[in-house]
Backbone as CSV, one residue per row, in Angstrom:
resi,resn,N_x,N_y,N_z,CA_x,CA_y,CA_z,C_x,C_y,C_z
1,MET,126.596,77.797,109.434,126.279,78.145,110.861,124.922,78.763,110.413
2,GLU,124.145,78.368,110.699,122.288,78.658,110.878,122.538,79.991,112.215
3,HIS,122.772,81.449,111.844,122.468,82.023,112.902,120.835,82.706,112.904
4,THR,120.341,82.337,111.801,118.914,83.082,111.897,117.951,82.442,112.892
5,ALA,118.160,80.996,112.830,117.366,80.373,114.008,117.780,80.729,115.229
6,GLU,118.831,80.716,115.399,119.206,80.971,117.024,118.755,82.356,117.653
7,ILE,118.642,83.240,116.817,117.985,84.730,117.556,116.496,84.724,116.911
8,GLY,115.801,83.506,116.226,114.288,83.576,116.015,113.949,84.451,114.590
9,VAL,114.705,85.049,113.749,114.426,85.978,112.679,113.588,84.874,111.523
10,SER,112.444,84.945,111.200,111.611,83.932,110.493,111.300,84.785,108.943
11,THR,111.379,85.855,108.983,111.138,86.710,107.589,111.192,87.769,107.672
12,ILE,111.363,88.349,106.666,111.649,90.034,106.245,110.271,90.744,106.421
13,SER,109.864,91.581,107.547,109.027,92.070,107.638,108.920,93.869,106.728
14,HIS,109.778,94.292,106.480,109.857,95.423,106.036,110.863,95.915,104.810
15,CYS,110.514,96.588,103.809,111.756,96.900,103.143,111.584,98.670,102.572
16,THR,112.459,99.230,102.671,112.293,100.439,102.622,112.845,101.002,101.165
17,LEU,111.893,101.621,100.235,111.931,102.208,98.895,112.252,103.730,98.932
18,ILE,113.076,104.948,99.048,113.355,106.282,98.837,112.723,106.354,97.649
19,VAL,111.566,107.360,98.050,111.041,108.151,97.054,110.614,109.593,97.002
20,GLY,110.109,109.859,95.891,110.171,111.252,95.877,109.368,112.056,96.186
21,ASP,107.647,111.557,95.502,106.479,111.768,96.271,105.868,110.252,96.585
22,GLN,105.285,110.542,97.854,104.826,109.187,98.298,103.644,109.354,97.742
23,GLU,102.442,110.009,97.426,101.526,110.006,96.739,101.474,109.304,95.696
24,GLU,102.362,110.174,94.261,102.547,109.167,93.267,103.012,107.907,93.526
25,SER,103.770,107.834,94.047,104.472,106.161,94.293,103.353,105.178,94.769
26,LEU,102.438,105.623,95.698,101.658,105.418,96.253,100.533,104.747,95.218
27,GLN,100.350,105.994,93.945,99.525,105.299,93.223,99.816,104.532,92.087
28,PHE,101.027,104.200,91.918,102.004,103.488,90.933,101.730,102.017,91.783
29,TYR,101.895,101.905,92.789,102.252,100.591,93.294,100.834,99.943,93.589
30,THR,99.547,100.633,93.602,98.201,100.233,94.265,97.769,100.071,93.147
31,GLU,97.725,101.213,92.066,96.806,101.491,90.783,97.631,100.451,89.391
32,LYS,98.678,100.788,89.319,99.455,99.959,88.553,99.920,98.320,88.806
33,LEU,100.496,98.319,90.044,100.892,96.983,90.409,99.719,96.155,91.082
34,GLY,98.946,96.802,91.968,97.672,95.734,92.520,98.083,95.539,93.920
35,PHE,99.278,96.111,94.485,99.144,95.984,95.445,98.457,97.244,96.584
36,GLU,98.481,96.767,97.782,97.364,97.168,99.014,97.749,97.943,99.876
37,LYS,97.379,99.180,99.956,98.161,100.158,100.826,97.883,99.657,102.748
38,ILE,98.737,99.265,103.393,98.247,98.553,104.358,98.727,99.831,105.623
39,GLU,99.597,100.297,105.640,99.027,101.622,106.632,99.704,103.078,106.167
40,ASP,99.083,103.819,106.897,99.322,105.369,106.178,99.186,106.352,107.481
41,ILE,100.021,106.441,107.991,100.044,107.319,109.527,100.802,108.265,109.401
42,PRO,99.978,109.955,109.654,100.755,110.899,109.826,101.555,110.684,110.959
43,MET,103.201,111.314,110.545,103.935,111.197,111.428,104.772,112.966,111.034
44,GLY,104.586,114.017,111.942,104.587,115.299,111.682,103.990,115.529,110.330
45,ASP,105.413,116.414,109.459,104.947,116.603,107.986,105.139,115.507,107.134
46,ASP,105.482,114.688,107.570,105.689,113.232,106.690,104.713,112.076,106.994
47,ARG,104.916,110.738,106.660,103.628,109.581,107.120,104.674,108.581,106.804
48,TRP,104.203,107.500,107.671,104.483,106.051,107.568,103.431,105.388,106.548
49,LEU,104.104,105.044,105.459,103.003,104.844,104.319,103.784,103.541,103.964
50,THR,103.228,102.025,104.191,103.501,100.917,103.612,102.179,100.133,102.669
51,VAL,103.055,99.779,101.547,102.290,98.862,100.565,102.722,97.479,100.772
52,ALA,102.049,96.309,100.036,102.233,94.862,100.234,101.385,94.477,99.218
53,PRO,101.707,93.449,98.239,101.018,92.380,97.314,99.696,91.883,97.893
54,SER,98.968,92.055,97.236,97.404,91.916,97.281,97.577,90.913,98.323
55,GLY,96.673,91.001,99.232,96.374,89.418,100.213,97.296,89.053,100.713
56,GLU,98.485,89.927,101.109,99.764,89.484,101.819,100.069,90.699,102.524
57,ALA,100.347,90.145,103.750,100.468,91.023,105.088,102.059,91.596,105.045
58,GLN,103.010,90.854,104.614,104.564,90.994,104.751,105.172,90.191,103.681
59,PRO,106.221,90.730,102.731,106.983,92.025,103.428,106.184,92.716,102.991
60,ARG,106.578,94.266,103.809,105.676,95.550,103.406,106.922,96.396,102.857
61,LEU,106.285,96.919,102.104,107.260,98.207,101.503,107.144,99.568,101.813
62,ILE,108.015,100.002,102.459,107.809,101.349,103.109,108.197,102.472,102.270
63,LEU,107.699,103.322,101.751,107.550,104.342,100.590,108.038,105.336,101.792
64,ARG,108.921,105.667,101.563,109.606,106.647,102.277,109.993,107.624,101.827
65,SER,109.854,109.156,102.144,110.611,110.441,101.657,112.083,110.330,102.218
66,PRO,112.781,110.994,101.575,114.063,111.638,102.314,113.993,112.905,102.986
67,ASP,112.845,113.121,103.282,112.521,114.556,104.309,112.393,113.999,105.620
68,TRP,111.967,112.845,105.829,111.908,112.114,107.224,113.017,112.033,108.028
69,PHE,114.272,112.143,107.053,115.240,111.639,107.500,116.218,112.734,107.793
70,GLY,115.958,114.003,107.568,116.524,115.318,107.829,118.355,115.513,107.468
71,GLY,118.716,116.650,107.274,120.175,117.067,107.603,120.969,116.339,106.578
72,VAL,122.087,115.892,107.148,122.719,115.054,105.941,122.280,113.917,105.444
73,ASP,121.869,112.839,106.193,120.992,111.394,105.923,119.663,112.313,104.772
74,GLU,119.221,113.505,104.972,118.152,113.654,104.011,118.887,113.802,102.785
75,GLN,120.201,114.572,102.542,120.784,114.613,101.080,121.120,113.188,100.855
76,ARG,121.864,112.243,101.498,122.293,110.977,101.146,120.942,110.181,100.386
77,TYR,119.767,110.511,101.156,118.893,109.450,101.029,117.900,109.848,99.650
78,SER,118.240,111.449,99.337,117.681,111.761,98.033,118.129,111.347,97.053
79,GLY,119.340,110.899,97.008,120.430,110.452,95.614,119.989,108.905,95.446
80,LEU,118.821,108.122,96.537,118.446,107.070,96.129,117.600,106.875,95.034
81,ILE,116.507,108.129,94.809,115.318,108.410,94.630,115.698,108.048,93.071
82,GLY,115.048,106.672,92.381,115.308,106.318,91.322,116.402,105.474,91.105
83,HIS,117.048,105.580,92.230,118.214,104.378,92.330,118.599,103.100,93.553
84,ASN,117.177,103.052,94.068,117.082,101.943,94.926,117.649,101.131,94.329
85,PRO,117.925,99.658,95.209,118.273,98.451,94.735,116.959,97.863,94.355
86,MET,117.295,97.249,93.190,116.516,96.264,92.461,115.710,95.317,93.397
87,LEU,114.302,95.887,93.365,113.086,94.461,94.249,112.666,93.487,93.019
88,GLY,112.432,92.367,93.902,112.447,91.146,92.648,110.587,91.095,93.339
89,LEU,110.099,90.592,92.133,108.327,90.301,92.851,108.301,89.085,91.886
90,LYS,107.869,88.066,92.491,107.513,86.562,91.928,106.056,86.720,91.642
91,VAL,106.042,86.534,90.070,104.805,85.833,89.298,104.204,84.909,89.065
92,GLU,103.185,84.462,88.570,103.160,83.135,88.418,102.832,82.696,86.757
93,ASP,102.998,83.993,85.974,103.008,83.960,84.700,103.833,85.198,84.407
94,CYS,105.102,85.377,84.101,105.913,86.729,83.608,105.290,87.194,82.333
95,ARG,105.179,86.438,81.137,104.536,86.962,80.112,103.376,87.541,80.058
96,LYS,102.283,87.092,81.074,101.116,87.406,80.763,100.971,88.589,82.210
97,ALA,101.837,88.858,82.898,101.859,90.024,83.770,102.592,90.744,83.431
98,TYR,103.599,90.570,82.016,104.074,91.585,81.563,103.044,92.433,80.376
99,ASP,102.440,91.539,80.027,100.975,91.902,78.697,100.306,92.776,79.458
100,GLU,99.781,92.041,80.764,98.873,93.134,81.457,99.046,94.402,82.247
101,LEU,100.687,94.362,82.466,101.414,95.969,82.800,101.616,96.941,82.061
102,THR,102.014,96.300,80.873,102.249,96.561,79.367,100.833,97.513,79.117
103,ALA,100.023,96.918,79.214,98.251,97.331,79.047,98.058,98.842,79.783
104,ARG,98.516,98.647,81.210,98.319,99.555,82.143,99.160,100.670,82.079
105,GLY,100.247,100.678,81.337,101.105,102.013,81.002,102.698,101.625,81.752
106,VAL,102.919,100.638,82.098,103.933,100.582,82.868,104.949,100.551,81.831
107,ASN,105.920,101.147,82.203,107.404,100.876,81.568,108.265,99.636,81.501
108,PHE,109.020,98.837,80.623,109.695,97.794,81.010,111.237,98.342,80.197
109,SER,112.114,97.747,80.703,113.426,97.857,80.620,114.144,96.804,79.658
110,SER,113.056,95.623,79.622,113.305,94.217,79.038,111.881,93.730,79.010
111,GLU,111.796,92.838,78.305,110.480,91.868,77.931,110.842,90.501,78.519
112,PRO,109.901,89.798,78.787,110.462,88.527,78.859,111.491,87.656,78.469
113,GLU,112.467,87.051,79.188,113.092,86.444,78.808,113.357,84.876,79.856
114,GLU,113.733,83.863,79.092,114.004,82.557,80.008,115.363,82.701,80.315
115,THR,115.578,82.335,81.514,116.843,82.262,82.293,116.809,80.654,82.479
116,SER,118.240,80.260,83.125,118.103,78.716,83.626,117.292,78.726,84.864
117,ASN,116.839,79.986,85.790,115.879,80.027,86.844,114.695,79.998,86.723
118,GLY,114.148,80.764,85.285,113.135,80.953,85.073,112.290,81.904,83.868
119,VAL,111.641,82.895,84.292,111.256,84.095,83.187,111.495,84.963,83.572
120,GLU,111.859,86.031,83.391,112.014,87.209,84.059,112.095,88.588,83.452
121,ALA,111.540,89.412,83.453,111.455,90.981,82.945,111.722,92.177,83.873
122,VAL,112.179,92.952,83.432,112.519,94.307,84.335,111.792,95.568,84.181
123,LEU,111.159,95.965,84.571,110.135,97.260,84.599,110.478,98.405,85.850
124,GLU,110.035,99.345,85.412,110.363,100.632,86.201,109.178,101.377,86.663
125,ASP,109.209,102.251,87.900,108.291,101.973,88.771,108.127,103.549,88.331
126,ASN,107.126,104.276,88.866,107.076,105.998,88.667,108.239,107.027,88.878
127,GLU,109.194,106.292,89.575,110.415,107.165,90.012,111.607,106.212,89.084
128,GLN,111.287,105.467,88.229,112.820,104.677,87.445,113.209,104.098,88.163
129,ASN,113.096,103.333,89.370,113.520,102.276,90.213,113.036,101.001,89.176
130,GLN,114.422,99.880,89.309,113.802,98.991,88.714,113.367,97.863,89.597
131,LEU,112.808,97.047,89.098,111.822,95.962,89.659,112.012,94.797,88.505
132,LEU,112.269,93.827,89.123,112.363,92.635,88.380,110.658,91.558,88.393
133,LEU,110.170,91.533,87.503,109.272,90.231,87.568,109.819,88.997,87.625
134,PHE,109.430,87.919,88.136,110.355,86.428,88.067,109.242,85.472,88.365
135,GLU,109.622,84.388,87.215,108.396,83.443,87.242,109.155,82.361,87.500
136,GLU,109.343,81.457,88.631,110.158,80.362,88.625,110.021,79.682,87.837
137,VAL,111.434,78.640,87.498,111.197,77.545,86.763,110.670,76.350,87.286
138,THR,109.595,75.612,86.724,108.757,74.633,87.753,109.569,73.442,87.562
139,LYS,109.836,72.712,88.830,110.826,71.251,88.697,109.705,69.900,88.493
140,LYS,110.278,69.661,87.850,109.926,68.088,87.028,110.316,67.248,87.869
Protein backbone atom coordinates (compact mmCIF):
# COMPACT_ATOMS: atom_id res chain seq x y z
CA MET A 1 0.00 0.00 0.00
CA GLU A 2 1.43 3.39 -1.02
CA HIS A 3 0.62 5.69 1.92
CA THR A 4 3.03 8.53 1.08
CA ALA A 5 1.33 9.20 -2.26
CA GLU A 6 -2.02 9.51 -0.48
CA ILE A 7 -0.83 12.29 1.81
CA GLY A 8 1.52 14.02 -0.63
CA VAL A 9 4.96 13.39 0.92
CA SER A 10 7.50 13.84 -1.87
CA THR A 11 10.88 14.11 -0.14
CA ILE A 12 12.65 14.38 3.19
CA SER A 13 13.25 18.07 3.80
CA HIS A 14 15.21 18.09 7.09
CA CYS A 15 17.11 15.70 9.32
CA THR A 16 18.40 16.68 12.77
CA LEU A 17 21.91 16.02 14.03
CA ILE A 18 22.36 16.76 17.74
CA VAL A 19 25.73 18.48 18.22
CA GLY A 20 27.64 19.76 21.23
CA ASP A 21 29.10 22.77 19.44
CA GLN A 22 27.13 24.24 16.55
CA GLU A 23 30.00 26.43 15.34
CA GLU A 24 32.53 23.57 15.24
CA SER A 25 30.01 21.37 13.45
CA LEU A 26 29.25 24.14 10.97
CA GLN A 27 32.96 24.44 10.22
CA PHE A 28 33.32 20.68 9.75
CA TYR A 29 30.35 20.32 7.41
CA THR A 30 31.17 23.42 5.35
CA GLU A 31 34.98 23.43 5.34
CA LYS A 32 35.71 19.69 5.37
CA LEU A 33 32.69 18.20 3.56
CA GLY A 34 31.92 21.18 1.31
CA PHE A 35 28.32 21.66 2.44
CA GLU A 36 26.71 25.10 2.26
CA LYS A 37 25.19 26.97 5.17
CA ILE A 38 21.52 27.40 4.26
CA GLU A 39 19.96 28.95 7.36
CA ASP A 40 21.43 30.58 10.47
CA ILE A 41 18.62 32.19 12.44
CA PRO A 42 18.93 33.29 16.09
CA MET A 43 16.38 31.64 18.38
CA GLY A 44 16.85 33.16 21.85
CA ASP A 45 20.12 31.79 23.23
CA ASP A 46 20.20 29.15 20.50
CA ARG A 47 20.04 29.20 16.71
CA TRP A 48 18.33 27.41 13.84
CA LEU A 49 21.32 26.26 11.80
CA THR A 50 21.03 24.17 8.65
CA VAL A 51 23.49 22.94 6.04
CA ALA A 52 23.06 20.99 2.81
CA PRO A 53 25.30 19.51 0.13
CA SER A 54 26.62 22.23 -2.17
CA GLY A 55 24.05 23.20 -4.78
CA GLU A 56 21.24 21.25 -3.09
CA ALA A 57 18.38 22.86 -1.21
CA GLN A 58 17.23 19.60 0.39
CA PRO A 59 17.52 17.63 2.43
CA ARG A 60 18.84 20.04 5.00
CA LEU A 61 20.80 18.87 8.00
CA ILE A 62 19.82 20.75 11.16
CA LEU A 63 22.83 21.17 13.45
CA ARG A 64 20.84 21.32 16.67
CA SER A 65 22.16 21.96 20.19
CA PRO A 66 20.56 19.85 22.95
CA ASP A 67 20.24 23.10 24.95
CA TRP A 68 17.30 24.06 22.72
CA PHE A 69 15.17 21.27 24.14
CA GLY A 70 15.61 22.12 27.85
CA GLY A 71 14.87 20.03 30.95
CA VAL A 72 14.67 16.25 30.71
CA ASP A 73 14.70 16.38 26.91
CA GLU A 74 17.99 18.32 27.02
CA GLN A 75 19.58 15.50 29.03
CA ARG A 76 18.13 12.85 26.71
CA TYR A 77 19.29 14.63 23.55
CA SER A 78 22.74 15.35 25.01
CA GLY A 79 23.28 11.59 25.00
CA LEU A 80 23.04 11.61 21.19
CA ILE A 81 26.14 13.79 20.72
CA GLY A 82 28.60 11.54 18.91
CA HIS A 83 25.97 8.77 18.79
CA ASN A 84 23.49 10.08 16.21
CA PRO A 85 22.20 7.53 13.67
CA MET A 86 24.54 7.10 10.71
CA LEU A 87 23.87 9.38 7.76
CA GLY A 88 24.56 8.23 4.21
CA LEU A 89 26.23 10.59 1.75
CA LYS A 90 26.08 9.63 -1.92
CA VAL A 91 29.26 10.36 -3.89
CA GLU A 92 30.26 9.87 -7.52
CA ASP A 93 33.63 8.27 -6.70
CA CYS A 94 34.10 6.94 -3.15
CA ARG A 95 37.85 6.37 -3.47
CA LYS A 96 38.45 9.88 -4.82
CA ALA A 97 36.28 11.40 -2.07
CA TYR A 98 38.16 9.34 0.51
CA ASP A 99 41.52 10.62 -0.74
CA GLU A 100 40.34 14.25 -0.81
CA LEU A 101 38.74 14.11 2.63
CA THR A 102 41.75 12.34 4.12
CA ALA A 103 43.92 15.17 2.75
CA ARG A 104 41.57 17.64 4.50
CA GLY A 105 42.17 15.87 7.81
CA VAL A 106 38.91 13.92 8.02
CA ASN A 107 39.13 10.72 10.08
CA PHE A 108 37.81 7.48 8.61
CA SER A 109 36.89 4.35 10.55
CA SER A 110 36.92 2.30 7.34
CA GLU A 111 38.62 2.65 3.98
CA PRO A 112 36.67 2.34 0.71
CA GLU A 113 35.40 -1.18 0.29
CA GLU A 114 33.48 -2.86 -2.53
CA THR A 115 30.10 -4.24 -1.57
CA SER A 116 27.35 -5.81 -3.62
CA ASN A 117 25.68 -2.38 -3.81
CA GLY A 118 28.74 -0.27 -4.61
CA VAL A 119 31.74 1.20 -2.82
CA GLU A 120 31.48 2.58 0.69
CA ALA A 121 33.65 4.05 3.45
CA VAL A 122 32.79 5.34 6.92
CA LEU A 123 34.07 8.69 8.20
CA GLU A 124 33.62 10.48 11.49
CA ASP A 125 32.57 14.10 11.87
CA ASN A 126 34.01 16.49 14.46
CA GLU A 127 31.94 14.82 17.22
CA GLN A 128 32.56 11.20 16.16
CA ASN A 129 29.18 10.72 14.48
CA GLN A 130 29.59 8.21 11.68
CA LEU A 131 28.80 9.13 8.08
CA LEU A 132 28.69 6.61 5.26
CA LEU A 133 30.18 7.67 1.92
CA PHE A 134 28.40 5.61 -0.71
CA GLU A 135 29.07 5.18 -4.43
CA GLU A 136 26.29 3.24 -6.11
CA VAL A 137 27.23 0.37 -8.36
CA THR A 138 26.59 1.29 -11.98
CA LYS A 139 23.99 -0.88 -13.64
CA LYS A 140 25.02 -2.40 -16.95
